[in-house]
């Protein structure tokens, strides 16, 4: 009944990949069809990124066979794979912070002029074209370090696009994009597939799977579970296959008894250092009580991250307005002052700001709370280990031991380590910026429960999330930001996706 399958551009057969202590892939097969979106789903640590790293030339030591247009190949590295038409947008950003957008895009393959020198005007024109396709309005000369994670992700996408690959692998490309930017990416994906490109798409967002996928492959614990056209399956069925067990109950928020007002913000403003007389945040006021979760919703660039950073003392004296902790006015001119008042910030960009890659899970987890493990001035390893083990099992951090290095964990499991680290500091006021980015649906629920427990213990939580269902599930009340201003306040019984989105969108007619 079905039209015969389209041409296979790239195929993995019987791939196994062993890391010290883990068999990351065990006899896995995967096909990339031309002109289709080929999705891969699976929980954190299932082996998705590892498989893609093999197909894009990152790893060359594996068992099994890779075929490109039916012919066996082995790539000597990523440059070799790129020459043969395979490009990958990595889950973790790989940009050089102190180079410009254009330099990053063309790094190592800069266009040359007749004299054999780098043709900067050409490079700039090509960059402008690429950025235009992505509706990204920045100068090609801007340094990558001055971009937010979402904007950096767009540069990664531009870089991959510039390779004009036959197979384009995207490993969680929307994890830090706004809904609008994700929409632009989806249109671009359609354009690419119409031109015969085989797109490989990895995501934890199941709505993206139903929207985009033509074919879908399920991996679980390094094993191939199934592959089929999306029209022959459903999201529920996929989730069941990913988890391999019945799905746990959905998270249901509890109502906690509210204590005192832990954090009150009055008319907070943040000046824009680049534009005279302009503000990045203007007249923001809110209160959070012990036992309460305040959600902050807004589109990217609305000022959500700036608000968290301003509260945490990262902008020092540029912040105007008043902040009260337990009714007492405070001034956070630096982060130490904020920490001393019991604040913790779990930042958006956890790879650079949250994790020491060549330390173990155990060391990373207790890094910020070591004083809690001192006994007569000595570190109690027993207590430390027991605590880490508890977090490791609660959050299901996939690893063979607490001594495993953070660099050897899958993306989602790294996020879980950073979360554990800050939660162990037992802050009074926790600021969480996109706490479940890159985390699979199963573990998301665990993190929601953990946040709910913290509120139950009398902490006040402020959570930024761009996922509407998430922010509505975890918050007691929500404020919306739009272009640096407060554009809506909602109590729990007033939550609806439409109302929140409407408040977050600029130019409301
Ligand atoms: N460099 C490495 N050294 C040792 N083990 C590794 C390394 N990279 C990955 N692993 C392990 O291989 C397994 C598969 O990891 P992989 O990154 O492929 O998962 P994933 O499906 O991409 O997960 P996520 O959704 O969290 O990104 C995990 O158990 C991980 O800890
Ligand atoms: Mg991954």
XYZ file of C-alpha atoms in Angstrom, residues 93-105 136 138-156 159 349:
35
model
C 27.785 24.230 21.023
C 31.223 24.141 19.457
C 31.841 27.762 18.584
C 34.959 29.822 19.226
C 33.803 32.572 21.597
C 36.233 35.302 20.583
C 35.728 34.938 16.843
C 32.965 36.682 14.924
C 29.854 34.994 13.603
C 31.320 34.970 10.072
C 34.680 33.617 11.239
C 32.974 30.835 13.136
C 30.841 29.831 10.177
C 18.675 36.260 12.204
C 22.874 40.353 13.703
C 26.030 41.728 12.193
C 28.380 39.011 10.799
C 31.129 40.790 12.698
C 29.588 40.369 16.121
C 31.632 38.170 18.452
C 30.031 34.876 19.394
C 30.725 35.473 23.082
C 28.284 38.378 22.995
C 25.445 36.124 21.823
C 22.945 34.316 24.035
C 22.903 30.492 23.886
C 19.874 30.526 21.556
C 21.598 32.900 19.183
C 24.746 30.803 19.273
C 22.628 27.841 18.328
C 21.436 29.737 15.257
C 25.063 30.358 14.294
C 25.701 26.612 14.585
C 27.470 26.914 9.887
C 24.269 27.853 29.815
